[in-house]
Amino acid sequence: MGLENLALGFHHAVTPFNLFVAVIGITLGTIIGVLPGLGGANGVAILLPLTFTMPPTSAIILLTSLYWGALFGGAITSILFNIPGEPWSVATTFDGYPLARQGQSGQALTAAFTSSFVGAFFSIVLITFFAPILAEIALKFGPPEFFAIQLLTFSSFVGLGGGNPLKSLVSILIGFILAAVGLDIVTGQLRMTFGFTDLMKGFDFIVAVIGLFGVGEILLSVEEGLSFHGATTGMNLRVVLDTWKTLPRYWRTFVRGSFIGFWMGFKPGGATPASFMSYAFAKRFSRHPERFGKGELEGVVAPETAAHAAGVAAMLPMITLGIPGSPTAAVMLGGLIIWGLQPGPLLFKEKPDFVWGLIASMYTGNILGVLMVLAGVPFFAAILRIPFAILTPLIVVVCAIGAYAVHSSMIDIWYMLIFGVVGYVFKKLDYPLAPLVLALVLGDLAENALRQSLIMSQGTLTIFFTRPIAGAITAVAIFFFALPVITPWWRRLRGLPAAAPAPRET
Amino acid sequence: MRTADLITAAVLIAGAALVIFDSLRLGVGWGTDGPNSGFFPFWLGVGMVAACLLIAFQALRRSADKPFVQRAQLSSVLKVLWPATAAVVLMQFVGLYVASAIYMGFYMRWVGRHRWATVAAIGIGVPVATFFVFEKWFLVPMPKGPLETWLGY
Amino acid sequence: MKRQLSRLATWLGLAALVAVAAIPAAAAWEPAKPIEFVVPAGTGGGADQMARLIAGIAEKHKLSPRPIIVVNKAGGAGGEGFLHVKEKKGDDRNHSIIITLSNLFTTPLHTGIPFNWKDLTPVARLALDQFILWVNAETPYKTAKEYLGAVSSKQCKERQAGQCIMGGTGSAQEDQIITIQLEQALGVKFTYVPFKGGGEVCVNLVGQHVDSTVNNPIECVSHWKAGRVRPLAVFDAGRIPEPEWKDIPTVKEALGSDIQYLMLRGIFGAPGMHKNAVDWYAGFLKKVYETPDFQEYMKQGALKPAFATGGEYGKWLEENDKLHRDLMAKGGLLKK
């Protein structure tokens, strides 16, 4: 392990052809990341057949570059239009969109891209030097540990939302119920489909998010007058440098986000909960939690750092164990087999040039990526200057394309419209949307992990406490769940005044 | 606001009732190896009914307040919503590309009063560009209609 | 007379022209628009890999005049994909194909969705996937007999009441069917834990969260080579002929009871696909099948080469339909 291997890797990754391939991949990836519904996994799957004629190292560089591009690109529409291009950019909308509405889209985009890069770089360094050890840790995570992580993600959000607690509860319940529609993988039974075959595939998270956030937001903003509150400040690359000056003060958030992201990224579907958890912790530890949700730059830094760190970490189990850490990695693994490589623990020994080329390309790909997207900041921000009557139908069409692309299914476009109206009504009635989305994305995973664990333990809940890792995580989660109860009691004990009422959650 | 709150609660309770109904069919018990398929949905549904009843109760105790939406606001919301809905209906018959061309063109002209040249350029240019990106390069099929069939797609 | 002759000649000439034009027109159907290739499973799984491999080989060797577009429709254990293809109309019926796994039989039987494989048009069977009984390499079980001894006397360590855990893909699908067959043939009892995909199952075996699995070879092979898992028996009539696999005994050799199960990797067309279109796809798949790329893929995954079309394929499907019905009825997996 270590530097000489990495040097070998750079020798393979930094050829003119491979750099060219990386630029193509990042460009395509950014487009795919911008389009909601076309995730990194789709993008990689789409390009996979084109890679057959390439040498494996170039092929994997193309696909991973596309993945980095998608990770960067997901933030763009989140910030500009409140439409998360990727699941892990949902938390980016919470503060990114308010920033854009205040005319600070350039700052928000710069912060998002830079944070993504920092998170990615942190993960890549860890992978370079500790890959095999980290892979062994990943193996220790079975269903009970997985459930404990889901529990922790939820608990980190508890007590953060203000407003009517009953409405937050309803929002969570709706998310869980929607997540349960479709096939129950544990028993193989169809749930809540009422004989409609269209309901069989359930409600996709992306479709719900496009509707609730994207279409719902359009309706809300037209209500306030037919306009978008776009950027009005002059847009040039100065904004990047100016924003950079303010970023170092968030170093704690960077470190925390990187750790959360890397640690969550091991397991499938890790990037989305990681981004939520990082956002929740940033708000918890902030001295100004009341500013979150209204346009706090830190609220962009936190989720983006974690999401990109997790996205990179998802590559680790793929390289070291031959198991996918994310749907995108799953498709890439298929690619390895098709290119005639055997994914798995022996890849490091049998194909060092490939593995280290891949790791080196993570460095070059992310550096190229961040430079390319940062250079695009003025261009992206200028999109908001397009007249309203052109932008609105354009967004609706892009949303429809995104919703359709998820399952190639017309019904999803209808769901999107319905979710749009629901999002509009809920926002006006102060039903928070974030808990709904979080429950929808984690509900399925959490229920499966819980029930798998219970089958393993033959129905006893002690399995979450007797296994050391699961026990520790569960204990932390319970602590967070209890925090809203403990805090006032603790303050009274210490003779401190009661805390100010919690700020409203978006 | 009060009426809207009550209606929303009622709709959600109706939805929860459906969920509870289907859960009972699946079995809501705790089997030998953990919960049955209907266990979680059942209790989620029950929780939803309870929470919505409380929300409705809160709303009833409140005195009447400002309306949920003003007439002018509603009309501008509908001005976005109905063309979008019409476009989705249209997609079933003529496919996504033609529908979005008509929808974008109509909206730009009707709401934005843009010049016909702009309307035509964007209304046709965007769907054509999308067509190439999705059908030709990414090979992601979108809903298509007679025009695309005639073109051999 | 002369005029009549010349008229006759003209007619004959015309008829010949028509005939010449008509023969290729009838025989050589070609796709007129992009071909939709449905995968009734998620991205990254065995069926998805094979579909994308076929699309890639077609691209690389220019085997199809129009591109092949892979579309995943995994909802409802693949039911979404089957119903999607079933509902094709008009010329779309000639441009829509689907790759299947065992859920072709199991999903309708278990969930009761309105679909039967006979709704579709069989095109070709490409390969059959093997199943192997795996345990973690750190466990003391060197043979299937030793492991099943531990299962029957409930000696799996760190488990509730020593009950051994079998991990598998999904519920009421191939992995659970095999597990139930084992249980019924040997009078033992496993705790069956369903997971979402085969790769995930094998990793849970490496992490010792489950005691055994019946993974396909390709899902576990890399962990085996790294010394993390151990294959105990193959669920087939004979051993796998590849050199690296041939030391693994069959279940019959290892346990004395003949339990066999193979999974279909085959292609179907939409209902009512034109005969000429079926022929084109069969020819196309034959060419794909014969490329070195595809042969290499089968070798790597220890897939059993089994190209078949027409009557042979149909007969195999009939037999396996009956087999699945029997197995699932015996295991209590049919929709109640």
mmCIF file of N, CA and C in Angstrom, chain C residues 145-225:
data_model
loop_
_atom_site.group_PDB
_atom_site.id
_atom_site.type_symbol
_atom_site.label_atom_id
_atom_site.label_comp_id
_atom_site.label_asym_id
_atom_site.label_seq_id
_atom_site.Cartn_x
_atom_site.Cartn_y
_atom_site.Cartn_z
ATOM 1 N N LYS C 145 -22.078 -32.345 4.583
ATOM 2 C CA LYS C 145 -22.610 -33.244 5.607
ATOM 3 C C LYS C 145 -22.350 -32.685 7.016
ATOM 4 N N GLU C 146 -21.123 -32.193 7.227
ATOM 5 C CA GLU C 146 -20.798 -31.619 8.536
ATOM 6 C C GLU C 146 -21.700 -30.429 8.850
ATOM 7 N N TYR C 147 -21.876 -29.570 7.832
ATOM 8 C CA TYR C 147 -22.679 -28.370 8.078
ATOM 9 C C TYR C 147 -24.123 -28.751 8.372
ATOM 10 N N LEU C 148 -24.676 -29.660 7.572
ATOM 11 C CA LEU C 148 -26.075 -30.010 7.812
ATOM 12 C C LEU C 148 -26.262 -30.767 9.115
ATOM 13 N N GLY C 149 -25.195 -31.432 9.562
ATOM 14 C CA GLY C 149 -25.235 -32.022 10.906
ATOM 15 C C GLY C 149 -25.439 -30.931 11.953
ATOM 16 N N ALA C 150 -24.665 -29.846 11.798
ATOM 17 C CA ALA C 150 -24.793 -28.730 12.743
ATOM 18 C C ALA C 150 -26.179 -28.107 12.662
ATOM 19 N N VAL C 151 -26.738 -28.048 11.428
ATOM 20 C CA VAL C 151 -28.070 -27.465 11.285
ATOM 21 C C VAL C 151 -29.095 -28.320 12.018
ATOM 22 N N SER C 152 -28.999 -29.658 11.836
ATOM 23 C CA SER C 152 -30.049 -30.488 12.410
ATOM 24 C C SER C 152 -29.914 -30.587 13.929
ATOM 25 N N SER C 153 -28.673 -30.486 14.450
ATOM 26 C CA SER C 153 -28.553 -30.538 15.918
ATOM 27 C C SER C 153 -28.506 -29.134 16.530
ATOM 28 N N LYS C 154 -28.801 -28.116 15.720
ATOM 29 C CA LYS C 154 -28.868 -26.716 16.180
ATOM 30 C C LYS C 154 -27.615 -26.295 16.937
ATOM 31 N N GLN C 155 -26.499 -26.318 16.242
ATOM 32 C CA GLN C 155 -25.236 -25.981 16.890
ATOM 33 C C GLN C 155 -24.574 -24.737 16.295
ATOM 34 N N CYS C 156 -25.332 -23.913 15.602
ATOM 35 C CA CYS C 156 -24.699 -22.723 15.051
ATOM 36 C C CYS C 156 -24.407 -21.739 16.174
ATOM 37 N N LYS C 157 -23.147 -21.341 16.239
ATOM 38 C CA LYS C 157 -22.706 -20.519 17.370
ATOM 39 C C LYS C 157 -23.283 -19.108 17.293
ATOM 40 N N GLU C 158 -23.484 -18.528 18.443
ATOM 41 C CA GLU C 158 -23.926 -17.146 18.572
ATOM 42 C C GLU C 158 -25.289 -16.897 17.946
ATOM 43 N N ARG C 159 -26.050 -17.954 17.711
ATOM 44 C CA ARG C 159 -27.394 -17.756 17.183
ATOM 45 C C ARG C 159 -28.401 -18.096 18.267
ATOM 46 N N GLN C 160 -29.572 -17.503 18.120
ATOM 47 C CA GLN C 160 -30.668 -17.795 19.030
ATOM 48 C C GLN C 160 -30.958 -19.291 18.990
ATOM 49 N N ALA C 161 -30.799 -19.987 20.111
ATOM 50 C CA ALA C 161 -31.057 -21.425 20.227
ATOM 51 C C ALA C 161 -30.262 -22.249 19.211
ATOM 52 N N GLY C 162 -29.128 -21.718 18.758
ATOM 53 C CA GLY C 162 -28.280 -22.479 17.843
ATOM 54 C C GLY C 162 -28.865 -22.713 16.465
ATOM 55 N N GLN C 163 -29.956 -22.026 16.166
ATOM 56 C CA GLN C 163 -30.640 -22.207 14.884
ATOM 57 C C GLN C 163 -29.820 -21.577 13.751
ATOM 58 N N CYS C 164 -29.440 -22.366 12.746
ATOM 59 C CA CYS C 164 -28.586 -21.844 11.676
ATOM 60 C C CYS C 164 -29.374 -20.934 10.728
ATOM 61 N N ILE C 165 -28.699 -19.886 10.242
ATOM 62 C CA ILE C 165 -29.369 -18.902 9.392
ATOM 63 C C ILE C 165 -28.945 -19.078 7.934
ATOM 64 N N MET C 166 -29.924 -19.180 7.058
ATOM 65 C CA MET C 166 -29.665 -19.210 5.623
ATOM 66 C C MET C 166 -30.033 -17.837 5.063
ATOM 67 N N GLY C 167 -29.085 -17.189 4.414
ATOM 68 C CA GLY C 167 -29.381 -15.918 3.782
ATOM 69 C C GLY C 167 -29.724 -16.147 2.321
ATOM 70 N N GLY C 168 -30.619 -15.325 1.759
ATOM 71 C CA GLY C 168 -30.974 -15.508 0.358
ATOM 72 C C GLY C 168 -31.559 -14.254 -0.243
ATOM 73 N N THR C 169 -31.727 -14.269 -1.579
ATOM 74 C CA THR C 169 -32.295 -13.125 -2.283
ATOM 75 C C THR C 169 -33.809 -13.218 -2.268
ATOM 76 N N GLY C 170 -34.464 -12.212 -1.701
ATOM 77 C CA GLY C 170 -35.909 -12.097 -1.762
ATOM 78 C C GLY C 170 -36.659 -13.189 -1.035
ATOM 79 N N SER C 171 -37.972 -13.091 -1.151
ATOM 80 C CA SER C 171 -38.837 -14.038 -0.467
ATOM 81 C C SER C 171 -39.642 -14.798 -1.502
ATOM 82 N N ALA C 172 -39.832 -16.093 -1.280
ATOM 83 C CA ALA C 172 -40.571 -16.952 -2.213
ATOM 84 C C ALA C 172 -39.932 -16.928 -3.602
ATOM 85 N N GLN C 173 -38.633 -16.701 -3.663
ATOM 86 C CA GLN C 173 -37.928 -16.791 -4.934
ATOM 87 C C GLN C 173 -36.939 -17.944 -4.860
ATOM 88 N N GLU C 174 -36.083 -18.049 -5.886
ATOM 89 C CA GLU C 174 -35.265 -19.254 -6.039
ATOM 90 C C GLU C 174 -34.498 -19.668 -4.785
ATOM 91 N N ASP C 175 -33.893 -18.708 -4.068
ATOM 92 C CA ASP C 175 -33.081 -19.070 -2.913
ATOM 93 C C ASP C 175 -33.925 -19.733 -1.824
ATOM 94 N N GLN C 176 -35.118 -19.192 -1.609
ATOM 95 C CA GLN C 176 -35.964 -19.791 -0.583
ATOM 96 C C GLN C 176 -36.507 -21.141 -1.041
ATOM 97 N N ILE C 177 -36.785 -21.269 -2.333
ATOM 98 C CA ILE C 177 -37.247 -22.556 -2.858
ATOM 99 C C ILE C 177 -36.190 -23.628 -2.608
ATOM 100 N N ILE C 178 -34.930 -23.302 -2.876
ATOM 101 C CA ILE C 178 -33.860 -24.272 -2.664
ATOM 102 C C ILE C 178 -33.734 -24.600 -1.178
ATOM 103 N N THR C 179 -33.823 -23.567 -0.335
ATOM 104 C CA THR C 179 -33.720 -23.791 1.100
ATOM 105 C C THR C 179 -34.815 -24.745 1.574
ATOM 106 N N ILE C 180 -36.019 -24.519 1.096
ATOM 107 C CA ILE C 180 -37.133 -25.389 1.518
ATOM 108 C C ILE C 180 -36.926 -26.811 1.005
ATOM 109 N N GLN C 181 -36.397 -26.927 -0.223
ATOM 110 C CA GLN C 181 -36.095 -28.266 -0.742
ATOM 111 C C GLN C 181 -35.112 -28.996 0.170
ATOM 112 N N LEU C 182 -34.072 -28.263 0.585
ATOM 113 C CA LEU C 182 -33.082 -28.850 1.501
ATOM 114 C C LEU C 182 -33.745 -29.290 2.793
ATOM 115 N N GLU C 183 -34.563 -28.403 3.331
ATOM 116 C CA GLU C 183 -35.229 -28.696 4.607
ATOM 117 C C GLU C 183 -36.095 -29.941 4.499
ATOM 118 N N GLN C 184 -36.850 -30.006 3.403
ATOM 119 C CA GLN C 184 -37.791 -31.123 3.277
ATOM 120 C C GLN C 184 -37.087 -32.434 2.989
ATOM 121 N N ALA C 185 -36.001 -32.354 2.211
ATOM 122 C CA ALA C 185 -35.306 -33.589 1.873
ATOM 123 C C ALA C 185 -34.542 -34.142 3.076
ATOM 124 N N LEU C 186 -34.033 -33.279 3.921
ATOM 125 C CA LEU C 186 -33.148 -33.733 4.999
ATOM 126 C C LEU C 186 -33.768 -33.603 6.383
ATOM 127 N N GLY C 187 -34.978 -33.086 6.439
ATOM 128 C CA GLY C 187 -35.642 -32.981 7.737
ATOM 129 C C GLY C 187 -34.957 -32.012 8.694
ATOM 130 N N VAL C 188 -34.424 -30.914 8.160
ATOM 131 C CA VAL C 188 -33.786 -29.920 9.018
ATOM 132 C C VAL C 188 -34.585 -28.624 8.965
ATOM 133 N N LYS C 189 -34.155 -27.633 9.744
ATOM 134 C CA LYS C 189 -34.847 -26.343 9.715
ATOM 135 C C LYS C 189 -33.836 -25.203 9.757
ATOM 136 N N PHE C 190 -33.928 -24.318 8.748
ATOM 137 C CA PHE C 190 -33.096 -23.115 8.732
ATOM 138 C C PHE C 190 -33.937 -21.919 9.163
ATOM 139 N N THR C 191 -33.262 -20.864 9.608
ATOM 140 C CA THR C 191 -33.922 -19.571 9.714
ATOM 141 C C THR C 191 -33.575 -18.828 8.436
ATOM 142 N N TYR C 192 -34.577 -18.567 7.597
ATOM 143 C CA TYR C 192 -34.293 -17.947 6.302
ATOM 144 C C TYR C 192 -34.416 -16.429 6.406
ATOM 145 N N VAL C 193 -33.321 -15.718 6.096
ATOM 146 C CA VAL C 193 -33.340 -14.251 6.129
ATOM 147 C C VAL C 193 -33.234 -13.712 4.708
ATOM 148 N N PRO C 194 -34.264 -13.005 4.223
ATOM 149 C CA PRO C 194 -34.213 -12.473 2.853
ATOM 150 C C PRO C 194 -33.444 -11.157 2.759
ATOM 151 N N PHE C 195 -32.655 -11.015 1.706
ATOM 152 C CA PHE C 195 -31.947 -9.761 1.419
ATOM 153 C C PHE C 195 -32.367 -9.273 0.045
ATOM 154 N N LYS C 196 -31.884 -8.070 -0.311
ATOM 155 C CA LYS C 196 -32.345 -7.486 -1.570
ATOM 156 C C LYS C 196 -31.639 -8.040 -2.793
ATOM 157 N N GLY C 197 -30.336 -8.293 -2.686
ATOM 158 C CA GLY C 197 -29.624 -8.770 -3.870
ATOM 159 C C GLY C 197 -28.585 -9.813 -3.512
ATOM 160 N N GLY C 198 -28.154 -10.568 -4.540
ATOM 161 C CA GLY C 198 -27.231 -11.658 -4.297
ATOM 162 C C GLY C 198 -25.877 -11.233 -3.757
ATOM 163 N N GLY C 199 -25.367 -10.093 -4.253
ATOM 164 C CA GLY C 199 -24.076 -9.617 -3.775
ATOM 165 C C GLY C 199 -24.121 -9.327 -2.285
ATOM 166 N N GLU C 200 -25.217 -8.716 -1.848
ATOM 167 C CA GLU C 200 -25.413 -8.375 -0.448
ATOM 168 C C GLU C 200 -25.449 -9.650 0.403
ATOM 169 N N VAL C 201 -26.070 -10.697 -0.126
ATOM 170 C CA VAL C 201 -26.183 -11.956 0.617
ATOM 171 C C VAL C 201 -24.791 -12.517 0.890
ATOM 172 N N CYS C 202 -23.951 -12.547 -0.141
ATOM 173 C CA CYS C 202 -22.631 -13.147 0.041
ATOM 174 C C CYS C 202 -21.793 -12.335 1.025
ATOM 175 N N VAL C 203 -21.924 -11.015 0.982
ATOM 176 C CA VAL C 203 -21.167 -10.190 1.916
ATOM 177 C C VAL C 203 -21.620 -10.430 3.345
ATOM 178 N N ASN C 204 -22.906 -10.657 3.552
ATOM 179 C CA ASN C 204 -23.376 -10.980 4.893
ATOM 180 C C ASN C 204 -22.850 -12.325 5.358
ATOM 181 N N LEU C 205 -22.539 -13.210 4.408
ATOM 182 C CA LEU C 205 -21.904 -14.477 4.776
ATOM 183 C C LEU C 205 -20.447 -14.231 5.173
ATOM 184 N N VAL C 206 -19.756 -13.394 4.416
ATOM 185 C CA VAL C 206 -18.365 -13.076 4.761
ATOM 186 C C VAL C 206 -18.306 -12.412 6.133
ATOM 187 N N GLY C 207 -19.265 -11.545 6.435
ATOM 188 C CA GLY C 207 -19.306 -10.879 7.729
ATOM 189 C C GLY C 207 -19.908 -11.732 8.826
ATOM 190 N N GLN C 208 -20.240 -12.993 8.513
ATOM 191 C CA GLN C 208 -20.808 -13.954 9.464
ATOM 192 C C GLN C 208 -22.126 -13.483 10.078
ATOM 193 N N HIS C 209 -22.888 -12.720 9.326
ATOM 194 C CA HIS C 209 -24.207 -12.359 9.816
ATOM 195 C C HIS C 209 -25.219 -13.449 9.497
ATOM 196 N N VAL C 210 -24.862 -14.299 8.525
ATOM 197 C CA VAL C 210 -25.652 -15.501 8.241
ATOM 198 C C VAL C 210 -24.675 -16.680 8.241
ATOM 199 N N ASP C 211 -25.210 -17.924 8.354
ATOM 200 C CA ASP C 211 -24.330 -19.093 8.435
ATOM 201 C C ASP C 211 -24.074 -19.735 7.083
ATOM 202 N N SER C 212 -25.030 -19.617 6.178
ATOM 203 C CA SER C 212 -24.832 -20.211 4.854
ATOM 204 C C SER C 212 -25.679 -19.466 3.842
ATOM 205 N N THR C 213 -25.344 -19.676 2.556
ATOM 206 C CA THR C 213 -26.137 -19.099 1.472
ATOM 207 C C THR C 213 -26.192 -20.099 0.326
ATOM 208 N N VAL C 214 -27.107 -19.858 -0.614
ATOM 209 C CA VAL C 214 -27.120 -20.675 -1.836
ATOM 210 C C VAL C 214 -26.882 -19.760 -3.038
ATOM 211 N N ASN C 215 -25.879 -18.891 -2.931
ATOM 212 C CA ASN C 215 -25.586 -17.919 -3.990
ATOM 213 C C ASN C 215 -25.224 -18.563 -5.328
ATOM 214 N N ASN C 216 -25.454 -17.804 -6.399
ATOM 215 C CA ASN C 216 -24.917 -18.162 -7.718
ATOM 216 C C ASN C 216 -23.404 -18.057 -7.655
ATOM 217 N N PRO C 217 -22.696 -18.831 -8.472
ATOM 218 C CA PRO C 217 -21.232 -18.785 -8.415
ATOM 219 C C PRO C 217 -20.667 -17.381 -8.538
ATOM 220 N N ILE C 218 -21.187 -16.585 -9.489
ATOM 221 C CA ILE C 218 -20.565 -15.291 -9.765
ATOM 222 C C ILE C 218 -20.674 -14.331 -8.591
ATOM 223 N N GLU C 219 -21.696 -14.532 -7.761
ATOM 224 C CA GLU C 219 -21.906 -13.610 -6.647
ATOM 225 C C GLU C 219 -20.886 -13.830 -5.526
ATOM 226 N N CYS C 220 -20.314 -15.029 -5.448
ATOM 227 C CA CYS C 220 -19.424 -15.356 -4.335
ATOM 228 C C CYS C 220 -17.991 -15.657 -4.776
ATOM 229 N N VAL C 221 -17.763 -15.748 -6.081
ATOM 230 C CA VAL C 221 -16.490 -16.301 -6.542
ATOM 231 C C VAL C 221 -15.283 -15.519 -6.029
ATOM 232 N N SER C 222 -15.396 -14.187 -5.995
ATOM 233 C CA SER C 222 -14.218 -13.416 -5.585
ATOM 234 C C SER C 222 -13.929 -13.612 -4.103
ATOM 235 N N HIS C 223 -14.959 -13.746 -3.306
ATOM 236 C CA HIS C 223 -14.751 -13.990 -1.875
ATOM 237 C C HIS C 223 -14.173 -15.377 -1.635
ATOM 238 N N TRP C 224 -14.542 -16.296 -2.504
ATOM 239 C CA TRP C 224 -13.992 -17.649 -2.409
ATOM 240 C C TRP C 224 -12.494 -17.620 -2.701
ATOM 241 N N LYS C 225 -12.142 -16.928 -3.796
ATOM 242 C CA LYS C 225 -10.732 -16.871 -4.176
ATOM 243 C C LYS C 225 -9.909 -16.147 -3.120
#
